[in-house]
Amino acid sequence: MSKIVNEARIDEDKINLARACIEHRATWMALTYAEMEKAGVDAEKITRAAVRKCGNIHGLRFKEKCRDPKDAAEFKAVFLTTDGIKNFEMDVFGVDKDNIHAEFHYCPLISAWKKLGLDEDRIALFCDIAMDGDRGIAESMGLEFTLTDTIAKGCKTCKLHFHSQGK
């Protein structure tokens, strides 16, 4: 029996459509990774680099939208939209100049990987690789990113913390 519990509570057409797009992205990632493995290349290294670079690109776009990019609260306003919060069923708290804490209660990427029949170890690996996007966003923003619990590792939520360096 799987220790991963990932059940959506929000059921809205617009959110379900966005989640389907996120699942599609996760499916591409998993299938591309598998094909790279078959080809004998370092799939993890390549995928991590690409996902991080994507995060860096998005982070620079978020940074441009912030009057004061060093203010985590401003970053939160451009990064964590209402729909984005609903997509991942997030609780966002502890937001101030130096911190954003978020807990995800649902993950559409995990949903896609479970539908592909991937085992828990592979899902946990893909989850961590996907978080390289968030690491890249933080890096481009000049923030640090800390990830503790993850749904992929059987925890109740994913706990993310974007914070000023050294905070």
PDB file of C-alpha atoms in Angstrom:
ATOM      1  CA  MET A   1       0.000   0.000   0.000  1.00  0.00           C
ATOM      2  CA  SER A   2       1.275   3.444  -0.924  1.00  0.00           C
ATOM      3  CA  LYS A   3       2.278   5.776   1.867  1.00  0.00           C
ATOM      4  CA  ILE A   4       1.664   8.725  -0.477  1.00  0.00           C
ATOM      5  CA  VAL A   5      -1.681  10.367   0.241  1.00  0.00           C
ATOM      6  CA  ASN A   6      -2.513  13.021  -2.354  1.00  0.00           C
ATOM      7  CA  GLU A   7      -6.223  13.723  -2.578  1.00  0.00           C
ATOM      8  CA  ALA A   8      -7.685  16.941  -3.944  1.00  0.00           C
ATOM      9  CA  ARG A   9     -10.360  18.672  -1.903  1.00  0.00           C
ATOM     10  CA  ILE A  10     -11.013  21.557  -4.277  1.00  0.00           C
ATOM     11  CA  ASP A  11     -13.154  20.669  -7.290  1.00  0.00           C
ATOM     12  CA  GLU A  12     -13.586  23.684  -9.574  1.00  0.00           C
ATOM     13  CA  ASP A  13     -13.541  23.609 -13.377  1.00  0.00           C
ATOM     14  CA  LYS A  14     -10.853  26.291 -13.754  1.00  0.00           C
ATOM     15  CA  ILE A  15      -8.617  24.664 -11.136  1.00  0.00           C
ATOM     16  CA  ASN A  16      -9.140  21.171 -12.567  1.00  0.00           C
ATOM     17  CA  LEU A  17      -8.108  22.485 -15.997  1.00  0.00           C
ATOM     18  CA  ALA A  18      -4.938  24.046 -14.571  1.00  0.00           C
ATOM     19  CA  ARG A  19      -4.166  20.832 -12.703  1.00  0.00           C
ATOM     20  CA  ALA A  20      -4.576  18.843 -15.922  1.00  0.00           C
ATOM     21  CA  CYS A  21      -1.957  21.116 -17.534  1.00  0.00           C
ATOM     22  CA  ILE A  22       0.392  20.592 -14.596  1.00  0.00           C
ATOM     23  CA  GLU A  23      -0.156  16.819 -14.823  1.00  0.00           C
ATOM     24  CA  HIS A  24       0.632  16.968 -18.538  1.00  0.00           C
ATOM     25  CA  ARG A  25       3.933  18.717 -17.751  1.00  0.00           C
ATOM     26  CA  ALA A  26       4.763  16.089 -15.104  1.00  0.00           C
ATOM     27  CA  THR A  27       3.967  13.283 -17.537  1.00  0.00           C
ATOM     28  CA  TRP A  28       6.316  14.777 -20.139  1.00  0.00           C
ATOM     29  CA  MET A  29       9.038  15.080 -17.537  1.00  0.00           C
ATOM     30  CA  ALA A  30       8.688  11.455 -16.437  1.00  0.00           C
ATOM     31  CA  LEU A  31       8.590  10.060 -19.965  1.00  0.00           C
ATOM     32  CA  THR A  32      11.526  12.211 -21.127  1.00  0.00           C
ATOM     33  CA  TYR A  33      13.506  11.084 -18.090  1.00  0.00           C
ATOM     34  CA  ALA A  34      12.781   7.423 -18.878  1.00  0.00           C
ATOM     35  CA  GLU A  35      13.869   7.855 -22.502  1.00  0.00           C
ATOM     36  CA  MET A  36      17.105   9.528 -21.411  1.00  0.00           C
ATOM     37  CA  GLU A  37      17.780   6.593 -19.074  1.00  0.00           C
ATOM     38  CA  LYS A  38      17.184   4.167 -21.967  1.00  0.00           C
ATOM     39  CA  ALA A  39      19.641   6.163 -24.068  1.00  0.00           C
ATOM     40  CA  GLY A  40      22.266   5.781 -21.358  1.00  0.00           C
ATOM     41  CA  VAL A  41      22.614   9.448 -20.465  1.00  0.00           C
ATOM     42  CA  ASP A  42      22.546  10.987 -16.993  1.00  0.00           C
ATOM     43  CA  ALA A  43      18.821  11.702 -16.913  1.00  0.00           C
ATOM     44  CA  GLU A  44      18.834  13.100 -13.398  1.00  0.00           C
ATOM     45  CA  LYS A  45      21.636  15.579 -14.060  1.00  0.00           C
ATOM     46  CA  ILE A  46      20.079  16.800 -17.317  1.00  0.00           C
ATOM     47  CA  THR A  47      16.543  17.047 -15.928  1.00  0.00           C
ATOM     48  CA  ARG A  48      17.660  18.866 -12.782  1.00  0.00           C
ATOM     49  CA  ALA A  49      19.637  21.373 -14.860  1.00  0.00           C
ATOM     50  CA  ALA A  50      16.711  22.025 -17.202  1.00  0.00           C
ATOM     51  CA  VAL A  51      14.153  22.377 -14.402  1.00  0.00           C
ATOM     52  CA  ARG A  52      16.468  24.695 -12.444  1.00  0.00           C
ATOM     53  CA  LYS A  53      17.054  26.823 -15.536  1.00  0.00           C
ATOM     54  CA  CYS A  54      13.284  27.068 -16.043  1.00  0.00           C
ATOM     55  CA  GLY A  55      12.960  28.198 -12.416  1.00  0.00           C
ATOM     56  CA  ASN A  56      15.699  30.788 -12.965  1.00  0.00           C
ATOM     57  CA  ILE A  57      13.818  32.188 -15.973  1.00  0.00           C
ATOM     58  CA  HIS A  58      10.568  32.442 -14.016  1.00  0.00           C
ATOM     59  CA  GLY A  59      12.368  33.883 -10.999  1.00  0.00           C
ATOM     60  CA  LEU A  60      13.798  36.692 -13.113  1.00  0.00           C
ATOM     61  CA  ARG A  61      10.300  37.467 -14.423  1.00  0.00           C
ATOM     62  CA  PHE A  62       8.937  37.598 -10.880  1.00  0.00           C
ATOM     63  CA  LYS A  63      11.850  39.781  -9.817  1.00  0.00           C
ATOM     64  CA  GLU A  64      11.054  42.302 -12.579  1.00  0.00           C
ATOM     65  CA  LYS A  65       7.513  42.631 -11.200  1.00  0.00           C
ATOM     66  CA  CYS A  66       8.681  43.442  -7.663  1.00  0.00           C
ATOM     67  CA  ARG A  67       9.341  47.047  -6.679  1.00  0.00           C
ATOM     68  CA  ASP A  68      11.684  45.725  -3.960  1.00  0.00           C
ATOM     69  CA  PRO A  69      12.818  42.200  -4.942  1.00  0.00           C
ATOM     70  CA  LYS A  70      14.477  41.725  -1.540  1.00  0.00           C
ATOM     71  CA  ASP A  71      11.044  41.931   0.117  1.00  0.00           C
ATOM     72  CA  ALA A  72       9.642  38.397   0.343  1.00  0.00           C
ATOM     73  CA  ALA A  73       6.117  39.770   0.864  1.00  0.00           C
ATOM     74  CA  GLU A  74       6.284  41.492  -2.547  1.00  0.00           C
ATOM     75  CA  PHE A  75       7.565  38.265  -4.093  1.00  0.00           C
ATOM     76  CA  LYS A  76       4.627  36.399  -2.555  1.00  0.00           C
ATOM     77  CA  ALA A  77       2.182  38.815  -4.211  1.00  0.00           C
ATOM     78  CA  VAL A  78       3.517  38.062  -7.722  1.00  0.00           C
ATOM     79  CA  PHE A  79       4.421  34.393  -7.201  1.00  0.00           C
ATOM     80  CA  LEU A  80       1.542  32.924  -5.207  1.00  0.00           C
ATOM     81  CA  THR A  81      -1.604  33.834  -7.099  1.00  0.00           C
ATOM     82  CA  THR A  82      -5.083  32.884  -5.926  1.00  0.00           C
ATOM     83  CA  ASP A  83      -5.382  30.150  -8.554  1.00  0.00           C
ATOM     84  CA  GLY A  84      -1.858  28.873  -7.894  1.00  0.00           C
ATOM     85  CA  ILE A  85      -2.710  28.568  -4.227  1.00  0.00           C
ATOM     86  CA  LYS A  86      -5.852  26.617  -5.123  1.00  0.00           C
ATOM     87  CA  ASN A  87      -4.009  24.351  -7.615  1.00  0.00           C
ATOM     88  CA  PHE A  88      -1.795  23.032  -4.829  1.00  0.00           C
ATOM     89  CA  GLU A  89      -4.300  23.620  -2.004  1.00  0.00           C
ATOM     90  CA  MET A  90      -1.759  25.766  -0.184  1.00  0.00           C
ATOM     91  CA  ASP A  91      -1.786  27.373   3.196  1.00  0.00           C
ATOM     92  CA  VAL A  92       0.460  30.434   3.062  1.00  0.00           C
ATOM     93  CA  PHE A  93       1.543  31.983   6.341  1.00  0.00           C
ATOM     94  CA  GLY A  94       4.396  33.731   8.120  1.00  0.00           C
ATOM     95  CA  VAL A  95       4.752  36.190   5.262  1.00  0.00           C
ATOM     96  CA  ASP A  96       6.924  39.177   6.031  1.00  0.00           C
ATOM     97  CA  LYS A  97       9.865  41.025   4.490  1.00  0.00           C
ATOM     98  CA  ASP A  98      12.124  38.003   5.021  1.00  0.00           C
ATOM     99  CA  ASN A  99       9.867  34.928   4.865  1.00  0.00           C
ATOM    100  CA  ILE A 100       7.161  33.055   3.032  1.00  0.00           C
ATOM    101  CA  HIS A 101       6.001  29.745   4.449  1.00  0.00           C
ATOM    102  CA  ALA A 102       3.711  27.555   2.393  1.00  0.00           C
ATOM    103  CA  GLU A 103       2.243  24.113   2.925  1.00  0.00           C
ATOM    104  CA  PHE A 104       0.901  22.211  -0.061  1.00  0.00           C
ATOM    105  CA  HIS A 105      -1.920  19.788   0.705  1.00  0.00           C
ATOM    106  CA  TYR A 106      -2.203  18.469  -2.848  1.00  0.00           C
ATOM    107  CA  CYS A 107       0.169  18.085  -5.800  1.00  0.00           C
ATOM    108  CA  PRO A 108      -0.975  17.579  -9.410  1.00  0.00           C
ATOM    109  CA  LEU A 109       2.515  16.404 -10.380  1.00  0.00           C
ATOM    110  CA  ILE A 110       2.296  13.532  -7.906  1.00  0.00           C
ATOM    111  CA  SER A 111      -1.143  12.738  -9.277  1.00  0.00           C
ATOM    112  CA  ALA A 112       0.351  12.380 -12.770  1.00  0.00           C
ATOM    113  CA  TRP A 113       3.236  10.212 -11.585  1.00  0.00           C
ATOM    114  CA  LYS A 114       0.874   7.934  -9.670  1.00  0.00           C
ATOM    115  CA  LYS A 115      -1.304   7.580 -12.795  1.00  0.00           C
ATOM    116  CA  LEU A 116       1.830   6.455 -14.658  1.00  0.00           C
ATOM    117  CA  GLY A 117       2.266   3.725 -12.042  1.00  0.00           C
ATOM    118  CA  LEU A 118       5.637   5.000 -10.814  1.00  0.00           C
ATOM    119  CA  ASP A 119       6.949   3.623  -7.546  1.00  0.00           C
ATOM    120  CA  GLU A 120       7.337   5.772  -4.436  1.00  0.00           C
ATOM    121  CA  ASP A 121      11.103   6.146  -4.781  1.00  0.00           C
ATOM    122  CA  ARG A 122      10.765   7.426  -8.353  1.00  0.00           C
ATOM    123  CA  ILE A 123       7.970   9.800  -7.327  1.00  0.00           C
ATOM    124  CA  ALA A 124      10.105  11.162  -4.468  1.00  0.00           C
ATOM    125  CA  LEU A 125      13.017  11.682  -6.874  1.00  0.00           C
ATOM    126  CA  PHE A 126      10.819  13.455  -9.429  1.00  0.00           C
ATOM    127  CA  CYS A 127       9.315  15.597  -6.680  1.00  0.00           C
ATOM    128  CA  ASP A 128      12.772  16.736  -5.601  1.00  0.00           C
ATOM    129  CA  ILE A 129      13.747  17.423  -9.205  1.00  0.00           C
ATOM    130  CA  ALA A 130      10.551  19.465  -9.673  1.00  0.00           C
ATOM    131  CA  MET A 131      11.483  21.464  -6.585  1.00  0.00           C
ATOM    132  CA  ASP A 132      14.660  22.464  -8.431  1.00  0.00           C
ATOM    133  CA  GLY A 133      12.322  24.839 -10.271  1.00  0.00           C
ATOM    134  CA  ASP A 134      11.455  26.483  -6.957  1.00  0.00           C
ATOM    135  CA  ARG A 135      15.129  26.481  -6.010  1.00  0.00           C
ATOM    136  CA  GLY A 136      15.868  28.273  -9.287  1.00  0.00           C
ATOM    137  CA  ILE A 137      13.114  30.815  -8.672  1.00  0.00           C
ATOM    138  CA  ALA A 138      14.518  31.537  -5.211  1.00  0.00           C
ATOM    139  CA  GLU A 139      18.038  31.799  -6.591  1.00  0.00           C
ATOM    140  CA  SER A 140      17.019  34.356  -9.231  1.00  0.00           C
ATOM    141  CA  MET A 141      15.113  36.318  -6.610  1.00  0.00           C
ATOM    142  CA  GLY A 142      18.152  36.379  -4.297  1.00  0.00           C
ATOM    143  CA  LEU A 143      16.287  34.244  -1.755  1.00  0.00           C
ATOM    144  CA  GLU A 144      16.994  30.898  -0.159  1.00  0.00           C
ATOM    145  CA  PHE A 145      14.652  27.941  -0.411  1.00  0.00           C
ATOM    146  CA  THR A 146      14.155  25.319   2.260  1.00  0.00           C
ATOM    147  CA  LEU A 147      12.060  22.213   1.721  1.00  0.00           C
ATOM    148  CA  THR A 148      11.296  19.916   4.612  1.00  0.00           C
ATOM    149  CA  ASP A 149       8.275  17.624   4.452  1.00  0.00           C
ATOM    150  CA  THR A 150       6.960  16.392   1.103  1.00  0.00           C
ATOM    151  CA  ILE A 151       3.822  14.532   0.126  1.00  0.00           C
ATOM    152  CA  ALA A 152       6.031  12.371  -2.087  1.00  0.00           C
ATOM    153  CA  LYS A 153       7.843  11.072   0.994  1.00  0.00           C
ATOM    154  CA  GLY A 154       4.565  10.203   2.723  1.00  0.00           C
ATOM    155  CA  CYS A 155       4.200  13.414   4.736  1.00  0.00           C
ATOM    156  CA  LYS A 156       0.811  15.078   5.120  1.00  0.00           C
ATOM    157  CA  THR A 157       2.005  18.229   3.303  1.00  0.00           C
ATOM    158  CA  CYS A 158       4.929  19.717   1.439  1.00  0.00           C
ATOM    159  CA  LYS A 159       6.512  22.435   3.555  1.00  0.00           C
ATOM    160  CA  LEU A 160       8.301  25.169   1.645  1.00  0.00           C
ATOM    161  CA  HIS A 161      10.086  28.200   3.036  1.00  0.00           C
ATOM    162  CA  PHE A 162      11.347  31.015   0.838  1.00  0.00           C
ATOM    163  CA  HIS A 163      13.499  33.329   2.918  1.00  0.00           C
ATOM    164  CA  SER A 164      16.109  36.036   2.891  1.00  0.00           C
ATOM    165  CA  GLN A 165      19.621  34.718   2.919  1.00  0.00           C
ATOM    166  CA  GLY A 166      20.721  33.854   6.428  1.00  0.00           C
ATOM    167  CA  LYS A 167      17.178  34.152   7.875  1.00  0.00           C
TER     168      LYS A 167
END
